[in-house]
Short mmCIF file of C-alpha atoms in Angstrom, two decimals:
data_model
loop_
_atom_site.label_atom_id
_atom_site.label_comp_id
_atom_site.label_asym_id
_atom_site.label_seq_id
_atom_site.Cartn_x
_atom_site.Cartn_y
_atom_site.Cartn_z
CA MET F 1 0.00 0.00 0.00
CA PRO F 2 1.43 3.43 -0.87
CA ASP F 3 2.59 5.30 2.23
CA PRO F 4 0.19 8.29 1.94
CA ALA F 5 -2.83 6.02 1.69
CA ARG F 6 -1.55 3.78 4.50
CA SER F 7 -0.97 6.69 6.87
CA ARG F 8 -4.30 8.28 6.01
CA ALA F 9 -6.14 5.00 6.59
CA ALA F 10 -4.38 4.49 9.94
CA ALA F 11 -5.21 8.01 11.08
CA ALA F 12 -8.83 7.65 9.99
CA ALA F 13 -9.12 4.34 11.82
CA ALA F 14 -7.74 5.88 15.02
CA GLU F 15 -10.18 8.78 14.85
CA ALA F 16 -13.01 6.38 14.03
CA ALA F 17 -12.23 4.38 17.17
CA THR F 18 -12.55 7.54 19.26
CA ALA F 19 -15.83 8.46 17.59
CA ALA F 20 -17.12 4.92 18.08
CA VAL F 21 -16.61 5.26 21.84
CA LYS F 22 -18.80 8.37 21.80
CA LEU F 23 -21.42 6.53 19.77
CA ALA F 24 -21.52 3.55 22.11
CA LYS F 25 -21.54 5.52 25.37
CA ALA F 26 -24.41 4.33 27.54
CA GLY F 27 -27.13 6.90 27.99
CA ALA F 28 -25.71 9.29 25.42
CA PRO F 29 -28.31 11.81 24.22
CA PRO F 30 -29.56 11.47 20.62
CA ALA F 31 -27.79 14.67 19.56
CA GLN F 32 -24.42 13.30 20.71
CA ILE F 33 -25.05 10.00 18.94
CA ALA F 34 -26.03 11.83 15.75
CA ALA F 35 -22.86 13.95 15.87
CA ALA F 36 -20.68 10.88 16.44
CA ALA F 37 -22.43 9.07 13.58
CA ILE F 38 -21.74 11.95 11.18
CA GLU F 39 -18.11 11.97 12.28
CA LEU F 40 -17.87 8.23 11.70
CA HIS F 41 -19.49 8.54 8.29
CA GLY F 42 -16.74 10.91 7.18
CA LEU F 43 -13.99 8.69 8.57
CA LEU F 44 -15.43 5.48 7.12
CA THR F 45 -15.72 7.19 3.77
CA THR F 46 -12.04 8.08 4.01
CA CYS F 47 -11.20 4.44 4.77
CA GLY F 48 -13.14 3.33 1.71
CA LYS F 49 -11.37 5.91 -0.43
CA CYS F 50 -8.00 4.70 0.83
CA ALA F 51 -8.91 1.26 -0.47
CA ALA F 52 -10.02 2.77 -3.77
CA HIS F 53 -6.76 4.72 -4.00
CA VAL F 54 -4.73 1.57 -3.44
CA PHE F 55 -6.83 -0.35 -5.96
CA GLN F 56 -5.82 2.08 -8.71
CA SER F 57 -2.46 0.32 -8.83
CA PRO F 58 -2.42 -2.43 -11.54
CA ALA F 59 -0.29 -4.61 -9.28
CA MET F 60 -2.90 -4.40 -6.53
CA GLN F 61 -5.69 -5.20 -8.95
CA GLU F 62 -3.90 -8.29 -10.20
CA ASN F 63 -2.56 -9.60 -6.91
CA PHE F 64 -4.72 -8.41 -4.03
CA GLY F 65 -8.26 -8.01 -5.32
CA LEU F 66 -9.66 -10.36 -2.68
CA GLU F 67 -7.91 -8.48 0.14
CA VAL F 68 -9.27 -5.16 -1.13
CA ALA F 69 -12.78 -6.62 -1.30
CA THR F 70 -12.42 -7.88 2.28
CA THR F 71 -11.24 -4.46 3.52
CA VAL F 72 -14.10 -2.67 1.80
CA ASN F 73 -16.62 -5.15 3.19
CA THR F 74 -15.32 -4.45 6.70
CA THR F 75 -15.92 -0.74 6.13
CA ARG F 76 -19.40 -1.52 4.84
CA ALA F 77 -20.24 -3.64 7.89
CA ALA F 78 -19.08 -0.82 10.16
CA ALA F 79 -21.29 1.65 8.31
CA LYS F 80 -24.34 -0.57 8.77
CA ALA F 81 -23.56 -0.99 12.47
CA VAL F 82 -23.27 2.76 12.99
CA PHE F 83 -26.53 3.37 11.16
CA SER F 84 -28.25 0.73 13.30
CA LYS F 85 -27.05 2.49 16.46
CA LEU F 86 -28.20 5.83 15.05
CA ARG F 87 -31.65 4.46 14.31
CA GLU F 88 -31.92 3.12 17.88
CA ALA F 89 -31.46 6.67 19.15
CA ASP F 90 -33.60 8.28 16.46
CA PRO F 91 -35.97 6.05 14.44
CA ALA F 92 -36.43 8.91 11.96
CA ALA F 93 -32.69 9.32 11.28
CA ASP F 94 -31.89 9.86 7.62
CA ALA F 95 -30.83 6.65 5.86
CA ALA F 96 -29.61 8.28 2.65
CA PRO F 97 -25.94 8.91 3.66
CA TRP F 98 -25.59 5.33 4.88
CA VAL F 99 -27.25 3.85 1.82
CA ALA F 100 -24.83 5.80 -0.37
CA LEU F 101 -21.79 4.70 1.67
CA VAL F 102 -22.78 1.02 1.62
CA ALA F 103 -23.51 1.25 -2.12
CA ARG F 104 -20.12 2.77 -2.86
CA CYS F 105 -18.37 0.07 -0.90
CA MET F 106 -20.31 -2.51 -2.92
CA GLN F 107 -19.26 -0.84 -6.15
CA LEU F 108 -15.58 -1.06 -5.18
CA SER F 109 -15.82 -4.63 -3.90
CA GLY F 110 -17.44 -5.63 -7.21
CA ALA F 111 -14.47 -4.19 -9.09
CA ALA F 112 -12.05 -5.97 -6.74
CA LEU F 113 -13.84 -9.30 -7.12
CA ALA F 114 -13.80 -8.93 -10.90
CA ALA F 115 -10.02 -8.54 -10.71
CA THR F 116 -9.76 -11.58 -8.43
CA VAL F 117 -11.74 -13.74 -10.83
CA LEU F 118 -10.35 -12.52 -14.12
CA THR F 119 -6.57 -12.24 -13.71
CA PRO F 120 -4.19 -15.22 -14.04
CA ASP F 121 -1.78 -13.72 -11.50
CA SER F 122 -4.41 -13.88 -8.78
CA ALA F 123 -4.75 -17.60 -9.41
CA GLU F 124 -1.01 -18.23 -9.24
CA LEU F 125 -0.82 -16.56 -5.82
CA GLN F 126 -3.41 -18.94 -4.40
CA GLU F 127 -1.75 -22.21 -5.44
CA ASN F 128 -0.02 -24.59 -2.97
CA ASN F 129 -2.48 -25.21 -0.11
CA GLN F 130 -3.85 -21.67 -0.05
CA ARG F 131 -6.83 -22.32 -2.28
CA PRO F 132 -9.39 -23.75 0.21
CA PRO F 133 -9.15 -20.78 2.64
CA VAL F 134 -9.19 -18.35 -0.27
CA MET F 135 -12.24 -19.94 -1.81
CA GLN F 136 -13.95 -20.02 1.58
CA ASP F 137 -13.16 -16.33 2.02
CA LEU F 138 -14.59 -15.63 -1.41
CA SER F 139 -17.72 -17.57 -0.52
CA HIS F 140 -18.11 -15.55 2.69
CA ILE F 141 -17.63 -12.26 0.84
CA LEU F 142 -20.24 -13.18 -1.76
CA GLN F 143 -22.70 -14.19 0.97
CA THR F 144 -22.19 -10.78 2.56
CA GLU F 145 -22.76 -9.14 -0.80
CA LEU F 146 -25.98 -11.11 -1.17
CA ASP F 147 -27.26 -9.92 2.22
CA ASP F 148 -26.29 -6.31 1.53
CA VAL F 149 -28.00 -6.19 -1.85
CA GLU F 150 -31.27 -6.87 -0.02
CA TRP F 151 -30.37 -4.30 2.67
CA LEU F 152 -29.76 -1.63 0.06
CA VAL F 153 -33.02 -2.23 -1.78
CA GLN F 154 -35.03 -2.16 1.44
CA HIS F 155 -33.50 1.12 2.54
CA MET F 156 -33.72 2.64 -0.94
CA GLN F 157 -37.45 1.95 -0.86
CA ALA F 158 -37.70 3.58 2.57
CA VAL F 159 -35.72 6.63 1.44
CA SER F 160 -37.91 6.98 -1.65
CA SER F 161 -41.12 6.56 0.34
CA SER F 162 -40.01 9.15 2.89
CA GLY F 163 -38.92 11.54 0.18
CA SER F 164 -42.20 11.21 -1.71
CA SER F 165 -44.30 11.95 1.36
CA SER F 166 -42.20 14.86 2.60
CA ALA F 167 -41.26 16.33 -0.80
CA SER F 168 -38.33 18.63 -0.09
CA SER F 169 -39.31 20.09 3.26
CA SER F 170 -39.00 17.62 6.11
CA SER F 171 -36.20 15.37 4.96
CA SER F 172 -32.97 16.31 6.68
CA SER F 173 -31.02 15.26 3.62
CA GLY F 174 -33.23 16.87 1.02
CA VAL F 175 -33.14 13.63 -1.00
CA THR F 176 -36.47 12.99 -2.69
CA GLY F 177 -35.71 9.36 -3.46
CA ALA F 178 -35.81 7.33 -6.64
CA THR F 179 -38.87 7.39 -8.86
CA ALA F 180 -41.07 4.32 -9.26
CA LYS F 181 -39.40 3.61 -12.60
CA GLU F 182 -35.92 3.89 -11.12
CA LEU F 183 -36.86 1.63 -8.21
CA GLN F 184 -38.24 -0.93 -10.66
CA GLN F 185 -34.96 -0.90 -12.56
CA LEU F 186 -33.02 -1.42 -9.34
CA GLN F 187 -35.28 -4.32 -8.36
CA GLU F 188 -34.71 -5.95 -11.75
CA GLN F 189 -30.96 -5.58 -11.26
CA GLN F 190 -31.38 -6.97 -7.74
CA GLU F 191 -33.15 -10.12 -8.89
CA GLU F 192 -30.55 -10.98 -11.50
CA LEU F 193 -27.65 -10.18 -9.18
CA GLU F 194 -29.03 -12.15 -6.23
CA LEU F 195 -29.52 -15.23 -8.40
CA GLY F 196 -25.94 -15.05 -9.67
CA LEU F 197 -24.53 -14.51 -6.17
CA TRP F 198 -26.57 -17.35 -4.69
CA LYS F 199 -25.36 -19.79 -7.35
CA ALA F 200 -21.76 -18.70 -6.85
CA VAL F 201 -21.93 -19.10 -3.05
CA LYS F 202 -23.37 -22.61 -3.29
CA ALA F 203 -20.84 -23.68 -5.92
CA LEU F 204 -17.86 -22.27 -4.00
CA GLN F 205 -18.93 -23.95 -0.78
CA THR F 206 -18.97 -27.29 -2.57
CA TRP F 207 -15.87 -26.79 -4.67
CA SER F 208 -13.63 -25.60 -1.82
CA ASN F 209 -13.47 -29.20 -0.54
CA THR F 210 -12.30 -30.74 -3.84
CA PRO F 211 -8.66 -31.19 -4.94
CA VAL F 212 -6.90 -28.79 -7.29
CA VAL F 213 -3.78 -29.50 -9.34
CA THR F 214 -2.57 -26.20 -10.73
CA ALA F 215 -3.19 -22.48 -10.59
CA ALA F 216 -4.76 -22.80 -14.02
CA ASP F 217 -7.31 -25.18 -12.49
CA LEU F 218 -8.09 -22.61 -9.82
CA LEU F 219 -8.57 -19.84 -12.35
CA GLN F 220 -10.76 -22.01 -14.55
CA GLU F 221 -12.98 -23.12 -11.68
CA ALA F 222 -13.23 -19.64 -10.17
CA ARG F 223 -14.27 -18.25 -13.53
CA ARG F 224 -16.79 -21.03 -13.91
CA GLU F 225 -18.36 -20.61 -10.48
CA VAL F 226 -18.08 -16.84 -10.09
CA LYS F 227 -19.06 -15.60 -13.51
CA PRO F 228 -17.33 -12.33 -14.43
CA ALA F 229 -20.79 -10.93 -15.07
CA VAL F 230 -21.69 -11.38 -11.39
CA ALA F 231 -18.82 -9.20 -10.20
CA GLN F 232 -19.58 -6.65 -12.91
CA GLN F 233 -23.28 -6.64 -11.97
CA LEU F 234 -22.29 -6.12 -8.33
CA GLU F 235 -20.19 -3.11 -9.29
CA ALA F 236 -22.97 -1.72 -11.50
CA PHE F 237 -25.64 -2.23 -8.84
CA GLY F 238 -23.61 -0.35 -6.22
CA ALA F 239 -23.06 2.50 -8.68
CA ALA F 240 -26.76 2.62 -9.60
CA VAL F 241 -27.88 2.85 -5.98
CA ALA F 242 -25.27 5.48 -5.11
CA ALA F 243 -26.39 7.60 -8.07
CA GLN F 244 -29.92 7.82 -6.64
CA VAL F 245 -28.96 9.31 -3.28
CA PRO F 246 -26.86 12.48 -3.70
CA MET F 247 -25.89 13.89 -0.32
CA LYS F 248 -24.01 16.49 1.65
CA LEU F 249 -21.57 14.34 3.62
CA CYS F 250 -19.12 13.25 0.94
CA CYS F 251 -17.88 13.83 -2.59
CA ASN F 252 -20.65 12.53 -4.80
CA ARG F 253 -18.37 11.09 -7.48
CA PRO F 254 -18.06 7.40 -6.52
CA GLY F 255 -14.58 7.08 -8.00
CA CYS F 256 -13.15 9.99 -6.01
CA SER F 257 -9.89 9.12 -4.25
CA ASN F 258 -9.02 12.58 -2.93
CA LEU F 259 -7.35 12.13 0.47
CA GLU F 260 -6.33 15.71 1.20
CA GLN F 261 -8.39 15.78 4.41
CA LEU F 262 -8.64 13.14 7.13
CA SER F 263 -12.44 13.29 7.23
CA GLU F 264 -14.60 13.43 4.14
CA SER F 265 -16.92 15.99 5.74
CA ALA F 266 -14.02 18.44 5.96
CA LEU F 267 -13.04 17.70 2.37
CA VAL F 268 -16.43 18.67 0.92
CA GLY F 269 -17.10 21.66 3.16
CA GLY F 270 -17.47 25.11 1.66
CA LYS F 271 -19.91 26.84 -0.65
CA GLY F 272 -17.86 26.22 -3.78
CA ASN F 273 -18.23 22.45 -3.65
CA ILE F 274 -22.01 22.13 -3.88
CA CYS F 275 -24.09 21.50 -7.01
CA SER F 276 -25.70 24.76 -8.11
CA GLY F 277 -28.76 22.91 -9.40
CA CYS F 278 -30.05 20.67 -6.62
CA LYS F 279 -28.11 22.53 -3.87
CA LEU F 280 -27.44 19.14 -2.28
CA ALA F 281 -24.71 17.08 -3.96
CA ARG F 282 -21.25 18.04 -2.73
CA TYR F 283 -17.85 17.47 -4.30
CA CYS F 284 -14.23 17.70 -3.24
CA GLY F 285 -13.53 20.02 -6.16
CA LYS F 286 -14.48 21.06 -9.67
CA ASP F 287 -12.85 18.09 -11.40
CA CYS F 288 -15.01 15.53 -9.61
CA GLN F 289 -18.13 17.63 -10.16
CA VAL F 290 -17.53 17.84 -13.92
CA GLN F 291 -16.70 14.13 -14.21
CA HIS F 292 -19.83 13.15 -12.28
CA TRP F 293 -22.36 15.38 -14.04
CA LYS F 294 -23.51 12.74 -16.54
CA GLN F 295 -24.38 10.36 -13.69
CA HIS F 296 -25.83 13.07 -11.45
CA LYS F 297 -28.02 15.02 -13.84
CA THR F 298 -31.10 12.76 -13.65
CA ALA F 299 -31.23 12.88 -9.85
CA CYS F 300 -30.39 16.59 -9.95
CA LYS F 301 -33.38 17.38 -12.18
CA ARG F 302 -35.66 15.23 -10.02
CA MET F 303 -34.68 17.08 -6.87
CA GLN F 304 -35.01 20.47 -8.50
CA ALA F 305 -38.52 19.56 -9.65
CA ALA F 306 -39.46 18.45 -6.12
CA GLN F 307 -38.15 21.69 -4.64
CA THR F 308 -40.46 23.77 -6.85
CA ARG F 309 -43.65 21.95 -5.85
#
C-alpha cells in the first residue's frame, strides 16, 4: 500500500475508534449519537477511499483483489452498524448517507472481485495449499454481498417513500428518493444479481473441498463458479444505488480518491463544492463535479422539480 494512503487509513481508523466510543456511550443523548455518527461517516468514507486509492495500482488489482474486497466489506459492515445504532437513538434518522456509503463500498468490492476472478496472477498466488481458505473467504464475501443487496433495496425503498411523502421540506437530507421507474430498474438488477450470487456461493462452498492440481485449475474453476458478469453486476448495482442518493456528507463522485483531508466531511465543506442545481450534492472540487455530471443530472433534475412543488 502506498505510504500516503496507508498513513491516512491508519489516522482515519484511530479517529473512528474515538468516535465509536462516543457513539456507544451508555445513555448518550440522541444529539451526541447523531454527531458521532456523522463523524464516523466521514472517517469510514475516508477508509473506503483509501482502499479505492490503493486499488488504482495495476499490481494491486492483479494480486490483491480479494484483500481489497475484504477491507471494503469491513468498512461496509461498520457503516451498517453505525446506522443501526443511530436508528436506535432516532428512528427517523436519515438513511440516505448510509445507503450511499454502503452502495459505494459494494461498487468497489465488485471491481475488486472482478479482478480476483479474471486475472491469471491472482490464481497463481493462491496455489499450494492456499486455495481452500481463499475460496472459503470468497464464498463468505459473496454471501455478505448477497445480504447487503437486499439491505440496500429495502433502505432505498424507505428513502424513496419518505422523500415522496415529505417532498423537499422535512427530509434532513433533502433527497427525494428514486422514482417508481428507477426503483423498478433497481429491483430488476437486484433479482438478476441475487440469483448469480446465490449460485456462486453454493458452488464455491462445494468446490472448496475438492482437490486442485494447478493455478490454471483454480482460475478455470473460479471463472466457472463466479461468472465475471456477477462481479460486474455487483459493481454496476452499487453504482446505480449510489447515483440515486446524492448527499451532503461526501464527494458525490463514486470514483473519487481525494485524500487531502482526514475526514470526508471536511473535504467537501465550503460553498464552492455544492451543485448549483439541486443545492445538495457536494464534491471535493471542480474536477469531480464535472466528471460526475452525466451520472448526477437525472437525480439533480428530479430534486429540483421536487423543490419547486
